[in-house]
Coordinates of C-alpha atoms in Angstrom, one line a residue:
Chain A
M1 CA 69.9 27.3 35.8
P2 CA 69.9 25.1 32.6
T3 CA 70.9 21.6 33.0
S4 CA 73.0 19.7 30.5
D5 CA 71.8 16.5 31.5
E6 CA 70.8 14.2 28.5
N7 CA 68.5 12.5 30.6
A8 CA 66.3 15.5 31.2
V9 CA 64.5 14.5 27.9
H10 CA 62.0 11.6 28.2
V11 CA 59.6 10.1 26.1
R12 CA 56.4 8.8 28.1
I13 CA 53.8 6.2 26.6
S14 CA 50.3 6.5 27.9
A15 CA 48.8 3.7 29.6
D16 CA 46.3 2.7 27.0
R17 CA 49.4 3.2 24.5
L18 CA 47.6 5.4 22.3
Q19 CA 50.0 8.3 22.9
A20 CA 53.9 8.9 23.1
I21 CA 54.5 12.4 24.9
V22 CA 57.9 13.9 25.0
E23 CA 58.6 15.3 28.1
V24 CA 61.5 17.9 29.1
E25 CA 62.5 19.1 32.2
P26 CA 62.7 22.8 32.7
G27 CA 66.0 24.8 31.8
T28 CA 67.1 21.6 29.6
A29 CA 69.7 23.3 27.2
R30 CA 68.3 23.4 23.6
E31 CA 71.2 20.9 22.3
F32 CA 69.8 17.9 24.0
V33 CA 66.2 18.8 22.7
T34 CA 66.8 18.0 19.0
D35 CA 64.7 16.0 16.4
E36 CA 67.4 13.4 16.5
V37 CA 67.5 13.3 20.4
I38 CA 63.9 12.9 20.7
L39 CA 63.6 10.4 17.8
A40 CA 66.4 8.0 19.0
I41 CA 64.5 8.1 22.5
A42 CA 61.2 7.3 20.7
L43 CA 62.4 4.8 18.7
S44 CA 64.2 3.0 21.9
Q45 CA 61.0 2.5 22.9
S46 CA 59.7 0.9 19.9
I47 CA 57.6 3.7 18.8
Q48 CA 56.7 3.2 15.2
Q49 CA 58.6 5.3 12.8
S50 CA 56.8 7.2 10.3
S51 CA 56.7 10.8 8.6
E52 CA 54.1 11.8 11.3
L53 CA 56.2 10.8 14.0
N54 CA 58.9 13.1 12.3
R55 CA 56.4 15.8 12.1
L56 CA 55.1 16.1 15.5
I57 CA 58.7 15.6 16.8
A58 CA 59.8 18.7 14.6
R59 CA 57.1 20.5 15.8
A60 CA 57.9 20.0 19.6
V61 CA 61.2 21.1 19.4
K62 CA 60.1 24.1 17.5
A63 CA 57.6 24.9 20.5
Y64 CA 60.2 24.3 23.0
D65 CA 61.2 27.0 25.1
P66 CA 64.5 26.2 27.1
D67 CA 64.1 29.7 29.4
S68 CA 60.6 28.6 30.6
T69 CA 60.4 27.4 34.0
E70 CA 57.6 25.1 33.3
P71 CA 58.2 21.5 32.5
F72 CA 57.5 21.0 28.7
E73 CA 55.3 18.4 27.1
A74 CA 54.0 17.3 23.9
V75 CA 52.5 14.6 22.0
I76 CA 54.6 13.2 19.2
A77 CA 52.7 9.8 18.4
E78 CA 49.3 9.0 18.6
G79 CA 47.8 5.5 17.6
T80 CA 44.1 4.7 16.7
P81 CA 41.8 3.4 19.5
P82 CA 39.4 0.4 18.6
E83 CA 35.7 0.8 17.7
M84 CA 34.1 -1.5 20.1
G85 CA 31.2 -3.3 18.2
R86 CA 27.9 -2.3 19.1
H87 CA 25.4 -4.6 20.7
G88 CA 22.4 -5.9 19.0
E89 CA 19.1 -4.6 20.0
F90 CA 15.3 -5.4 19.5
N91 CA 13.0 -2.5 18.8
L92 CA 9.3 -2.7 19.1
E93 CA 7.2 -1.0 16.7
P94 CA 5.9 2.4 18.3
D95 CA 2.3 1.5 19.1
L96 CA 3.4 -1.5 20.8
Q97 CA 6.6 0.3 22.5
Q98 CA 3.8 2.7 24.1
I99 CA 1.5 0.2 25.6
Y100 CA 4.5 -2.1 26.7
E101 CA 5.8 1.4 28.6
Q102 CA 2.2 1.8 30.1
I103 CA 2.1 -1.8 31.4
Q104 CA 5.5 -1.3 33.2
A105 CA 4.5 1.8 34.5
R106 CA 1.3 0.1 35.9
E107 CA 3.2 -2.8 37.3
S108 CA 5.4 -0.5 39.0
E109 CA 2.1 1.2 40.7
E110 CA -0.3 -0.3 43.1
G111 CA -4.1 0.2 44.0
E112 CA -7.3 0.3 42.4
P113 CA -7.4 1.8 38.8
E114 CA -8.7 5.1 38.3
E115 CA -10.5 6.5 35.3
P116 CA -8.0 8.5 33.4
E117 CA -8.6 12.3 33.7
N118 CA -10.3 13.6 30.5
D119 CA -8.2 15.6 28.2
Q120 CA -10.7 18.7 27.5
T121 CA -9.0 19.8 24.2
E122 CA -9.6 16.3 22.6
P123 CA -12.0 13.9 23.9
Q124 CA -11.7 10.3 24.0
D125 CA -12.9 7.1 25.3
H126 CA -10.5 6.1 27.7
H127 CA -12.3 2.6 27.9
E128 CA -10.3 2.2 24.4
R129 CA -7.1 2.7 25.7
T130 CA -5.7 -1.0 25.9
M131 CA -3.1 -2.1 28.5
L132 CA -2.3 -5.0 26.5
M133 CA -0.2 -5.9 23.5
I134 CA -2.6 -7.6 21.2
V135 CA -1.3 -8.7 17.8
K136 CA -2.6 -10.5 14.6
P137 CA -0.9 -13.1 12.6
G138 CA 1.6 -11.4 10.4
Q139 CA 2.0 -8.0 11.9
Q140 CA 5.3 -6.7 12.4
L141 CA 6.2 -6.6 16.0
G142 CA 9.6 -4.8 15.8
T143 CA 12.7 -4.9 14.1
I144 CA 16.2 -6.2 15.2
T145 CA 19.3 -4.0 15.0
P146 CA 22.1 -6.6 14.4
P147 CA 25.3 -6.6 16.5
T148 CA 28.4 -4.9 14.5
D149 CA 32.1 -6.6 14.6
G150 CA 33.9 -3.3 15.7
V151 CA 37.0 -1.8 14.2
D152 CA 40.6 -3.1 15.3
G153 CA 42.7 0.0 16.6
V154 CA 46.8 0.6 16.6
D155 CA 48.9 1.7 19.2
V156 CA 52.0 4.1 19.0
S157 CA 54.2 1.1 18.4
G158 CA 52.1 0.0 15.6
K159 CA 50.6 -3.3 17.2
T160 CA 46.9 -4.0 16.7
I161 CA 44.7 -3.4 19.7
A162 CA 41.6 -5.7 19.0
S163 CA 38.1 -4.5 18.9
K164 CA 35.3 -6.5 20.8
P165 CA 32.3 -7.6 18.6
G166 CA 29.1 -6.5 19.7
K167 CA 26.6 -9.0 21.4
P168 CA 23.5 -10.2 20.0
P169 CA 20.3 -9.0 21.7
I170 CA 19.2 -10.3 24.9
E171 CA 15.8 -11.0 23.7
E172 CA 14.6 -14.5 23.3
F173 CA 11.7 -15.3 20.7
D174 CA 9.4 -18.0 21.1
P175 CA 9.8 -19.6 17.6
E176 CA 6.3 -21.4 17.7
S177 CA 4.7 -17.9 17.6
I178 CA 7.1 -15.5 16.5
E179 CA 9.0 -15.5 13.5
H180 CA 12.4 -13.6 13.0
R181 CA 13.0 -12.8 9.1
D182 CA 16.0 -12.6 7.4
D183 CA 15.2 -8.7 6.8
H184 CA 15.5 -8.3 10.7
T185 CA 11.8 -7.6 10.9
V186 CA 10.3 -9.6 13.7
V187 CA 6.6 -11.0 13.0
A188 CA 3.6 -12.8 14.8
R189 CA 3.1 -16.0 13.5
I190 CA -0.1 -16.3 15.2
G191 CA -2.7 -13.8 16.8
G192 CA -2.6 -13.5 20.4
Q193 CA -1.2 -11.3 23.4
L194 CA 2.8 -10.5 23.0
L195 CA 4.1 -11.3 26.7
I196 CA 7.8 -9.7 27.5
Q197 CA 8.8 -11.5 30.5
Q198 CA 12.5 -11.5 31.4
G199 CA 13.9 -11.2 27.9
K200 CA 11.8 -13.9 26.7
I201 CA 9.5 -12.6 24.0
R202 CA 6.2 -14.8 22.9
I203 CA 2.4 -14.7 21.6
N204 CA 0.0 -16.3 24.0
P205 CA -3.0 -17.2 21.7
T206 CA -5.6 -17.3 25.2
L207 CA -6.0 -14.0 26.8
E208 CA -5.6 -14.4 30.7
I209 CA -6.8 -11.5 32.8
K210 CA -5.9 -12.2 36.2
G211 CA -7.9 -9.3 37.7
T212 CA -11.1 -7.2 36.5
V213 CA -11.5 -5.8 32.8
D214 CA -11.5 -2.2 34.0
F215 CA -9.4 0.8 33.3
S216 CA -6.4 -1.4 34.2
T217 CA -6.9 -3.3 30.8
G218 CA -9.3 -1.3 28.5
N219 CA -11.5 -2.9 26.4
I220 CA -10.7 -6.2 24.8
H221 CA -10.7 -6.8 21.3
F222 CA -8.7 -10.5 21.3
P223 CA -8.8 -12.9 18.2
G224 CA -8.2 -15.9 20.6
N225 CA -10.1 -17.4 23.9
I226 CA -10.4 -15.2 26.9
E227 CA -10.1 -15.9 30.6
I228 CA -11.1 -13.4 33.1
R229 CA -10.4 -14.8 36.6
E230 CA -12.6 -11.9 38.0
G231 CA -15.3 -10.0 36.5
V232 CA -16.1 -7.2 33.8
R233 CA -17.0 -3.9 34.9
D234 CA -19.9 -1.2 33.2
C235 CA -19.3 -0.2 30.0
F236 CA -16.5 -2.3 29.2
V237 CA -16.4 -4.5 26.0
V238 CA -15.1 -7.5 25.7
E239 CA -14.8 -9.1 22.0
S240 CA -13.1 -12.7 21.0
G241 CA -12.6 -14.4 17.8
E242 CA -13.0 -17.6 19.8
S243 CA -14.9 -18.1 23.5
I244 CA -14.7 -16.3 26.4
T245 CA -14.8 -17.3 30.0
V246 CA -15.5 -15.1 32.9
V247 CA -15.5 -16.3 36.3
G248 CA -16.6 -13.5 38.2
L249 CA -19.8 -11.1 37.9
V250 CA -20.4 -9.3 34.7
E251 CA -22.2 -5.9 35.3
A252 CA -23.6 -3.7 32.0
A253 CA -20.6 -4.7 29.7
T254 CA -20.8 -5.9 26.0
L255 CA -19.5 -9.3 25.5
K256 CA -19.3 -10.7 22.0
A257 CA -17.4 -14.2 21.3
G258 CA -17.0 -15.9 18.1
K259 CA -18.0 -19.2 19.5
D260 CA -19.0 -19.6 23.2
I261 CA -19.4 -17.3 26.3
V262 CA -19.4 -18.8 29.4
L263 CA -20.2 -16.9 32.6
K264 CA -19.5 -19.0 35.9
R265 CA -21.2 -16.5 38.1
G266 CA -23.6 -14.5 35.8
M267 CA -24.4 -11.1 34.3
A268 CA -26.2 -8.2 36.1
A269 CA -26.9 -6.0 32.9
R270 CA -29.2 -3.2 34.0
D271 CA -30.8 -3.5 30.7
K272 CA -27.3 -1.9 29.0
G273 CA -25.3 -5.0 28.8
L274 CA -25.1 -7.4 25.6
A275 CA -24.0 -10.8 25.1
E276 CA -23.5 -12.2 21.9
A277 CA -22.4 -15.9 21.2
G278 CA -21.5 -17.4 18.2
R279 CA -22.2 -20.9 19.3
D280 CA -23.3 -21.4 23.2
L281 CA -24.3 -18.8 25.8
N282 CA -23.7 -20.5 28.9
A283 CA -24.3 -18.8 32.3
H284 CA -25.5 -19.2 36.0
Y285 CA -27.7 -16.5 35.5
L286 CA -28.6 -13.8 33.4
D287 CA -30.6 -10.4 34.6
N288 CA -31.5 -7.6 32.2
V289 CA -29.4 -8.8 29.4
S290 CA -29.9 -8.5 25.8
G291 CA -28.2 -10.7 23.6
N292 CA -28.2 -14.1 21.5
A293 CA -26.6 -17.7 21.2
G294 CA -25.8 -18.9 17.7
R295 CA -26.1 -22.5 18.8
N296 CA -27.5 -23.2 22.5
L297 CA -28.6 -21.3 25.9
L298 CA -27.7 -23.2 28.8
I299 CA -28.9 -21.4 32.0
E300 CA -28.2 -23.0 35.6
K301 CA -30.6 -20.9 37.6
E302 CA -31.9 -17.9 36.3
L303 CA -33.0 -15.7 33.3
T304 CA -34.8 -12.6 34.4
N305 CA -36.0 -9.6 32.3
S306 CA -33.9 -10.6 29.4
S307 CA -34.1 -10.6 25.7
I308 CA -32.5 -13.6 24.1
T309 CA -32.8 -15.1 21.0
V310 CA -31.4 -18.6 20.4
G311 CA -30.4 -20.3 17.3
E312 CA -30.8 -24.0 18.3
K313 CA -31.8 -25.2 21.6
T314 CA -32.4 -23.6 25.4
I315 CA -31.1 -26.0 28.0
A316 CA -32.1 -24.8 31.4
P317 CA -33.8 -27.6 33.5
S318 CA -33.5 -26.4 36.5
A319 CA -33.9 -22.6 35.8
T320 CA -36.6 -20.0 36.5
I321 CA -37.5 -17.6 33.1
V322 CA -39.1 -14.6 34.7
G323 CA -40.0 -11.5 32.5
G324 CA -38.4 -10.5 29.2
E325 CA -38.5 -12.5 26.0
L326 CA -36.5 -15.8 24.9
I327 CA -37.1 -16.4 21.1
C328 CA -35.8 -20.0 20.4
A329 CA -35.6 -21.8 17.1
G330 CA -35.3 -25.3 18.6
A331 CA -36.5 -27.2 21.4
C332 CA -36.7 -25.5 24.9
E333 CA -36.5 -27.1 28.4
V334 CA -36.8 -25.0 31.3
G335 CA -37.8 -25.7 35.0
Q336 CA -40.1 -22.7 35.7
I337 CA -41.9 -19.9 33.2
G338 CA -43.0 -16.8 34.8
T339 CA -44.1 -16.4 38.8
E340 CA -47.4 -17.1 40.4
A341 CA -47.5 -13.0 40.6
G342 CA -48.1 -13.3 37.1
A343 CA -44.8 -11.7 35.6
H344 CA -45.1 -11.4 31.8
T345 CA -42.9 -13.7 30.4
V346 CA -42.7 -14.4 26.7
I347 CA -41.3 -17.7 25.1
A348 CA -41.1 -17.7 21.3
L349 CA -40.6 -21.3 20.1
G350 CA -39.7 -22.5 16.7
R351 CA -38.3 -18.7 15.7
I352 CA -35.5 -18.1 13.7
D353 CA -35.9 -14.0 13.6
S354 CA -32.9 -13.1 11.6
V355 CA -34.1 -15.4 8.7
E356 CA -37.7 -14.4 9.2
S357 CA -37.2 -10.8 8.9
L358 CA -35.9 -11.8 5.5
I359 CA -38.7 -13.7 4.4
K360 CA -40.9 -10.5 6.0
E361 CA -38.8 -8.3 3.7
A362 CA -39.0 -10.7 0.5
L363 CA -42.7 -11.1 0.6
E364 CA -43.0 -7.4 0.9
L365 CA -40.7 -6.8 -2.2
I366 CA -42.3 -9.3 -4.5
P367 CA -45.5 -7.6 -4.9
T368 CA -43.8 -4.2 -5.5
L369 CA -41.9 -6.0 -8.1
N370 CA -44.7 -7.6 -9.7
E371 CA -46.5 -4.3 -9.8
R372 CA -43.8 -2.5 -11.4
A373 CA -43.4 -5.2 -14.0
A374 CA -47.1 -5.1 -15.0
K375 CA -47.3 -1.5 -15.1
A376 CA -44.1 -1.2 -17.6
T377 CA -45.9 -3.8 -19.8
E378 CA -49.2 -2.2 -19.7
Q379 CA -47.8 1.0 -20.9
L380 CA -45.6 -0.8 -23.7
E381 CA -49.1 -2.1 -25.0
Q382 CA -50.5 1.2 -25.2
V383 CA -47.7 2.8 -26.8
K384 CA -47.3 0.0 -29.2
S385 CA -51.3 0.2 -30.0
S386 CA -51.3 4.0 -30.4
S387 CA -49.5 3.7 -33.7
S388 CA -48.2 1.3 -36.2
V389 CA -45.0 3.1 -37.0
L390 CA -42.9 4.3 -34.0
S391 CA -41.7 8.1 -33.9
A392 CA -37.9 8.3 -32.4
K393 CA -39.2 9.4 -29.1
Q394 CA -41.8 6.2 -29.0
A395 CA -38.9 4.0 -29.7
E396 CA -37.0 5.4 -26.7
I397 CA -39.7 5.0 -24.3
V398 CA -40.7 1.2 -25.4
T399 CA -36.9 0.6 -25.0
E400 CA -36.9 2.1 -21.6
L401 CA -40.3 0.2 -20.7
Q402 CA -39.1 -3.2 -21.9
Y403 CA -36.2 -2.7 -19.9
K404 CA -38.4 -1.7 -16.8
A405 CA -40.3 -4.8 -17.3
M406 CA -37.3 -7.2 -17.7
E407 CA -35.4 -5.3 -14.6
A408 CA -38.5 -6.3 -12.3
Q409 CA -39.0 -9.6 -13.4
A410 CA -35.0 -10.4 -13.1
K411 CA -35.3 -9.1 -9.5
I412 CA -38.1 -11.3 -8.6
K413 CA -36.6 -14.9 -9.9
P414 CA -33.5 -14.6 -7.1
L415 CA -36.2 -13.5 -4.3
K416 CA -38.1 -16.6 -4.8
R417 CA -35.1 -18.7 -4.9
A418 CA -34.0 -17.0 -1.6
L419 CA -37.6 -17.7 -0.2
T420 CA -37.2 -21.4 -1.1
L421 CA -34.2 -21.7 1.0
A422 CA -35.4 -19.7 3.7
N423 CA -38.2 -21.9 4.2
T424 CA -36.0 -25.2 3.9
V425 CA -33.9 -23.4 6.9
I426 CA -37.0 -23.1 8.9
T427 CA -38.4 -26.2 8.5
E428 CA -35.4 -28.0 9.2
R429 CA -34.1 -26.3 12.0
A430 CA -36.7 -25.1 13.8
E431 CA -38.4 -27.2 16.7
P432 CA -41.6 -25.5 18.3
R433 CA -41.4 -27.6 21.4
L434 CA -41.2 -26.5 25.1
V435 CA -40.8 -28.6 28.2
V436 CA -41.3 -27.4 31.5
Q437 CA -40.0 -29.3 34.4
S438 CA -41.7 -27.6 37.5
M439 CA -44.4 -24.7 36.5
L440 CA -45.8 -22.8 33.8
C441 CA -47.2 -19.6 35.6
Q442 CA -50.1 -17.8 34.5
G443 CA -49.4 -14.5 32.7
A444 CA -46.5 -16.5 30.8
E445 CA -47.1 -16.2 26.9
I446 CA -46.0 -19.2 24.5
R447 CA -45.7 -18.1 20.6
A448 CA -45.3 -20.8 18.1
C449 CA -45.7 -20.9 14.4
G450 CA -48.2 -17.7 14.2
R451 CA -50.2 -19.0 17.3
R452 CA -50.0 -17.7 20.5
A453 CA -51.3 -19.0 24.2
T454 CA -51.6 -16.7 27.1
V455 CA -51.5 -18.7 30.0
T456 CA -54.2 -18.2 32.4
T457 CA -54.0 -20.8 35.1
T458 CA -51.0 -22.0 36.2
I459 CA -49.9 -25.8 34.8
K460 CA -47.9 -27.7 37.0
G461 CA -45.0 -30.0 35.3
P462 CA -43.6 -31.6 34.0
V463 CA -45.5 -30.7 30.8
C464 CA -45.0 -30.5 26.9
I465 CA -46.1 -28.1 24.6
A466 CA -45.9 -28.7 21.3
L467 CA -47.9 -28.1 17.7
T468 CA -50.1 -30.5 16.0
D469 CA -49.6 -31.1 12.1
S470 CA -52.3 -28.3 11.7
G471 CA -50.6 -26.1 13.6
E472 CA -52.5 -26.0 17.1
F473 CA -51.2 -26.2 20.5
Q474 CA -51.0 -29.5 22.0
L475 CA -50.3 -29.7 25.8
T476 CA -49.3 -33.1 27.2
D477 CA -48.4 -34.3 30.9
L478 CA -45.3 -35.8 31.1
N479 CA -46.2 -37.8 34.3
T480 CA -49.2 -39.7 32.3
N481 CA -48.3 -38.8 28.7
S482 CA -51.9 -37.9 28.6
V483 CA -52.9 -35.0 26.3
L484 CA -54.7 -32.0 27.9
A485 CA -56.8 -29.1 26.4
M486 CA -54.5 -26.1 26.1
D487 CA -57.9 -23.9 26.1
Q488 CA -58.5 -24.9 29.4
F489 CA -55.2 -23.3 30.9
A490 CA -54.9 -20.4 28.3
T491 CA -56.4 -18.2 25.6
I492 CA -55.3 -19.0 22.1
D493 CA -55.1 -16.7 19.5
D494 CA -52.8 -15.6 16.6
D495 CA -49.6 -14.4 17.0
P496 CA -49.3 -10.6 15.8
T497 CA -45.6 -10.4 15.9
A498 CA -45.1 -13.6 13.5
F499 CA -45.1 -13.4 9.6
D500 CA -47.8 -15.0 7.9
R501 CA -46.7 -18.6 6.7
R502 CA -49.5 -19.2 4.4
T503 CA -48.2 -15.9 2.4
L504 CA -44.9 -17.9 2.3
D505 CA -46.5 -20.8 1.2
A506 CA -48.6 -19.3 -1.7
E507 CA -45.5 -17.6 -2.8
L508 CA -43.7 -20.8 -2.8
K509 CA -46.1 -22.6 -5.0
I510 CA -46.2 -19.6 -7.3
A511 CA -42.4 -19.8 -7.3
A512 CA -43.0 -23.9 -7.9
Chain B
M1 CA -12.8 -2.9 -21.5
R2 CA -13.0 0.7 -22.1
I3 CA -16.6 1.7 -23.6
L4 CA -17.7 5.3 -24.7
L5 CA -21.6 5.8 -24.9
V6 CA -22.6 8.6 -26.9
D7 CA -26.7 9.2 -26.8
D8 CA -28.3 12.6 -25.6
S9 CA -30.8 10.5 -23.8
K10 CA -29.6 9.8 -20.2
T11 CA -32.1 7.1 -19.8
M12 CA -30.6 5.3 -22.9
R13 CA -27.1 5.6 -21.6
S14 CA -28.2 4.3 -18.3
I15 CA -30.1 1.3 -19.8
Q16 CA -26.9 0.8 -21.9
K17 CA -24.7 1.0 -19.0
S18 CA -26.4 -1.6 -17.2
V19 CA -26.8 -3.8 -20.1
L20 CA -23.1 -3.8 -20.2
A21 CA -22.8 -4.1 -16.6
Q22 CA -24.4 -7.2 -16.9
I23 CA -22.5 -8.9 -19.5
G24 CA -19.2 -7.6 -17.0
H25 CA -18.1 -4.4 -18.6
T26 CA -18.0 -1.5 -16.0
E27 CA -15.4 0.8 -17.4
I28 CA -17.6 2.9 -19.2
E29 CA -17.4 6.9 -20.2
E30 CA -20.5 8.7 -21.4
A31 CA -20.9 11.9 -23.7
C32 CA -24.1 13.5 -24.6
D33 CA -23.5 14.1 -28.7
G34 CA -20.7 14.0 -31.2
Q35 CA -18.8 17.2 -29.9
D36 CA -18.8 16.0 -26.7
A37 CA -17.4 12.4 -27.6
L38 CA -14.8 13.8 -29.7
S39 CA -13.3 15.7 -26.5
K40 CA -13.7 12.7 -24.2
V41 CA -12.0 10.2 -26.8
G42 CA -8.2 11.1 -26.7
A43 CA -8.3 10.9 -23.0
F44 CA -10.5 7.9 -22.5
Q45 CA -9.2 5.7 -25.5
P46 CA -12.4 3.3 -25.7
E47 CA -12.1 0.0 -27.3
L48 CA -15.8 -0.1 -28.4
M49 CA -18.3 2.9 -28.9
L50 CA -22.1 2.9 -28.7
V51 CA -23.6 5.6 -30.8
D52 CA -26.8 7.3 -31.2
W53 CA -27.4 9.0 -34.9
N54 CA -29.8 12.0 -33.9
M55 CA -28.2 14.3 -31.4
P56 CA -27.7 17.9 -31.2
N57 CA -24.4 19.8 -32.0
M58 CA -23.1 16.8 -33.8
D59 CA -24.9 14.0 -35.0
G60 CA -23.7 10.3 -34.7
I61 CA -23.1 10.1 -38.3
T62 CA -20.8 13.0 -38.3
F63 CA -18.9 11.7 -35.4
V64 CA -18.1 8.0 -36.9
K65 CA -16.7 10.2 -40.0
H66 CA -14.5 12.3 -37.8
I67 CA -13.4 9.0 -35.8
R68 CA -13.0 6.9 -39.1
Q69 CA -10.4 9.6 -40.3
T70 CA -7.8 8.6 -37.5
D71 CA -9.2 5.1 -36.2
K72 CA -9.9 2.4 -38.4
T73 CA -10.1 -0.3 -36.2
T74 CA -12.1 0.6 -32.7
P75 CA -15.7 -0.9 -33.0
I76 CA -18.6 1.4 -33.4
I77 CA -22.3 0.2 -33.0
M78 CA -24.7 2.6 -34.2
V79 CA -27.9 2.4 -31.7
T80 CA -30.5 4.5 -33.3
T81 CA -34.2 4.7 -34.5
E82 CA -32.9 5.3 -38.0
S83 CA -34.2 1.7 -39.4
E84 CA -34.3 2.4 -42.9
K85 CA -32.3 0.2 -45.4
T86 CA -30.4 3.3 -47.0
R87 CA -29.4 4.7 -43.5
V88 CA -28.2 1.7 -42.6
I89 CA -26.0 1.1 -45.8
E90 CA -24.9 4.9 -45.2
A91 CA -23.8 4.1 -41.4
I92 CA -21.7 1.1 -42.4
K93 CA -20.0 3.1 -45.5
A94 CA -19.0 5.9 -42.8
G95 CA -17.4 2.8 -40.7
V96 CA -20.0 1.8 -38.0
N97 CA -19.2 -2.3 -37.4
N98 CA -23.0 -3.0 -36.1
Y99 CA -26.3 -1.5 -35.9
V100 CA -29.2 -1.7 -33.4
V101 CA -32.4 -0.2 -33.9
K102 CA -34.5 1.6 -31.2
P103 CA -36.7 0.1 -29.6
F104 CA -34.3 -2.6 -28.5
T105 CA -34.6 -5.5 -25.4
P106 CA -31.8 -5.5 -23.2
D107 CA -31.1 -9.1 -24.8
A108 CA -31.0 -7.8 -28.5
L109 CA -28.3 -5.2 -27.3
S110 CA -25.9 -7.5 -25.2
Q111 CA -26.0 -10.1 -28.2
R112 CA -25.1 -7.3 -30.8
I113 CA -22.3 -6.3 -28.1
N114 CA -21.2 -9.8 -27.9
E115 CA -21.1 -10.1 -31.7
T116 CA -19.2 -7.2 -32.3
L117 CA -16.4 -7.9 -29.7
N118 CA -16.2 -11.6 -31.1
K119 CA -15.7 -10.5 -34.4
K120 CA -13.1 -8.1 -33.7
A121 CA -11.4 -10.7 -31.3
A122 CA -11.3 -13.1 -34.3

C-alpha cells in the first residue's frame, strides 16, 4: 500500500560526512520522490549545492521504483576524503640492510653458532660472511624519505576535513659520526661499526666483540681499533687499521694490525697462524706463530717454535724462547734461549730482512746491468771500426746499441742511490745486541752481521752478546762485567743466510 | 700530446717511444710505412710526427708531401740515415720541420723533439 507521507523520504549523512544518501520507504508515491523534494531535504541538512548534487538527485529519482517492496537508497552527494601525510622513513643501503636482518635473526636465536651449510652449486667462504655492519668514512649508509604534509578533504557540506602531516623518521642519528645531507642521503663521517639500537644510529670507531670471533661474526676487516673479549677461532681473519686486543686465546687464525697487537692470553697457532703488527706485537705467549712486529716484540712468558721478525727491539726479560727463529733488527733482551735438551733455536740480530732482501737483489742486478752496458759498448766499437761510412742498416744498429748502453747505465744510478740509502737504514737501525738474563742453552744459534755462533756449552746469565768493531762476537758476564771468550762456549763461523756486507761496501765505494 | 711514429723498424720505433716517454709523452701511435701512416692520421690527429725516409710501400718524403697538401702546421721530424745536404734540403722543401740523422743518441733525439715543439709553441 503506497504511503502518502512526505516523511517517507529522508537524507542520511554518513558518520564520516563523506556521503549523503537519500532513503525512501517502500511504497512511497512517486509525487513525493521528486528532484525538488530531495533537493529541499538535502539543503535543509546543509549539503552543499552543486550541479553534481542535482545530477545525482535526478539519477536517484529516475532509479526509484514506487512498486518495489524494498527500501530505496541512492548516494546523492560525495565529499573528498583527506589524504594523510606519509611518515618519513630511513632505509638502509641494501648490503647493510641484509646484514642488519641477519643480526636481528641471530639475536633472536640462542646457542653456539654453527658453520653454515655449503651451497653445492655456488661455493663460498662462509668465514667471509660478516655479521657486522662495518662502514668506511664517506660511505652512504642509507636514504631518508621525508614525511609528507597530506591533502585536506571536503565533506558533503563543503567543510574542510583537515589532513594530518606525516611524522619524521623515528631514527636518531649521532651527529658526531653520521651526516644527514640535504639530498636526504645519510653518510658515515667516520669509519667503524654501524650500530642501530632502539632507533638510535651511530658509528663506533672501536669494534667491540663481546664473545669470540667465529661464524657468529665472520672474518673482521675493520678500520679502527678492535677489542675481542674472548678468543679467535681457527682459520678466522681479524684485520685492523689500528690495533687489535684479544683477551682470550687465539687459535690458528690470522691477525693483522696497522698498529699494535695485544694478546692478553696468547696464541696457539699450530703452524698455521699469522700475527702481523705494524707497531708492537705484545703477547703472554706465542706458540707456532709466524709473524712480524714493525716496532717491538714484547713476550711475557714463552715464544715457542715461532718465526718472528722484529723491526726494532725484543723485550722479553722473563720469557723463554724455544725453537723457531727470531729475527730482530734492534737490541734483544730475553730470559732464556733454548732448552738444556738442545732445542735448535735461532736468534738473528741486527737484521732487517725487508731491506736486506732488496740489497741482495740490487747487488745481483748491478753486475748484470754493467755487463749489458759493456757488451753494447763493445759491439758499438766493433760496428764503428768496421767501416768509415755507415750503411743505413749499420746506422740503425749503432742507434740501438747506443740506446742499450745508455739504458743500462741509467738504471744503475738509482740502484746505487738505493743501496746507499739501504745501508744508512741498516747502520742506523740495526743494533746487534743480545742480553740473556737466565740461560743461553746449547743448541741455540746466534747470528749477527754475517757471523754465526752455535752454542755448544750452556751459558748462565746474565750475559750480553754484542759485536766488536771488527765484527766478531763478544760475550760479557753482566754480573762481573768481564769479557769471556765466545769460542769457549760456541762454534763460530760465517752465517750462510746473511748477505755479504763486503760486497755492499765495495759497491758503495764505486758509487761514491 | 699525440705523436705518430712512422718507421719500418720496430726497434727504432720502440727506441723513439721510450725517448718520448722519458720526456713525458705517452700518447703514441705507430705506423710501419707511409701508407699505414696516412690511414692512421685521420683518426689519430697527431700533433707531432717522427718519420723515417726509406720505407716500403710509401717512403717518408712522399708521405710528408701528401700530408702537407692538407696540413701545413703539424710539426714533422725526419729521422733517417739520409745525411747528404741535398737530401736534407729536399726534405725541408717538402715541409719537414726538423731533421735527425741516424745513428742518433737518445739525448740528441729528445733535444730535437723539444726544439721542434718549443718552436711551434712560440
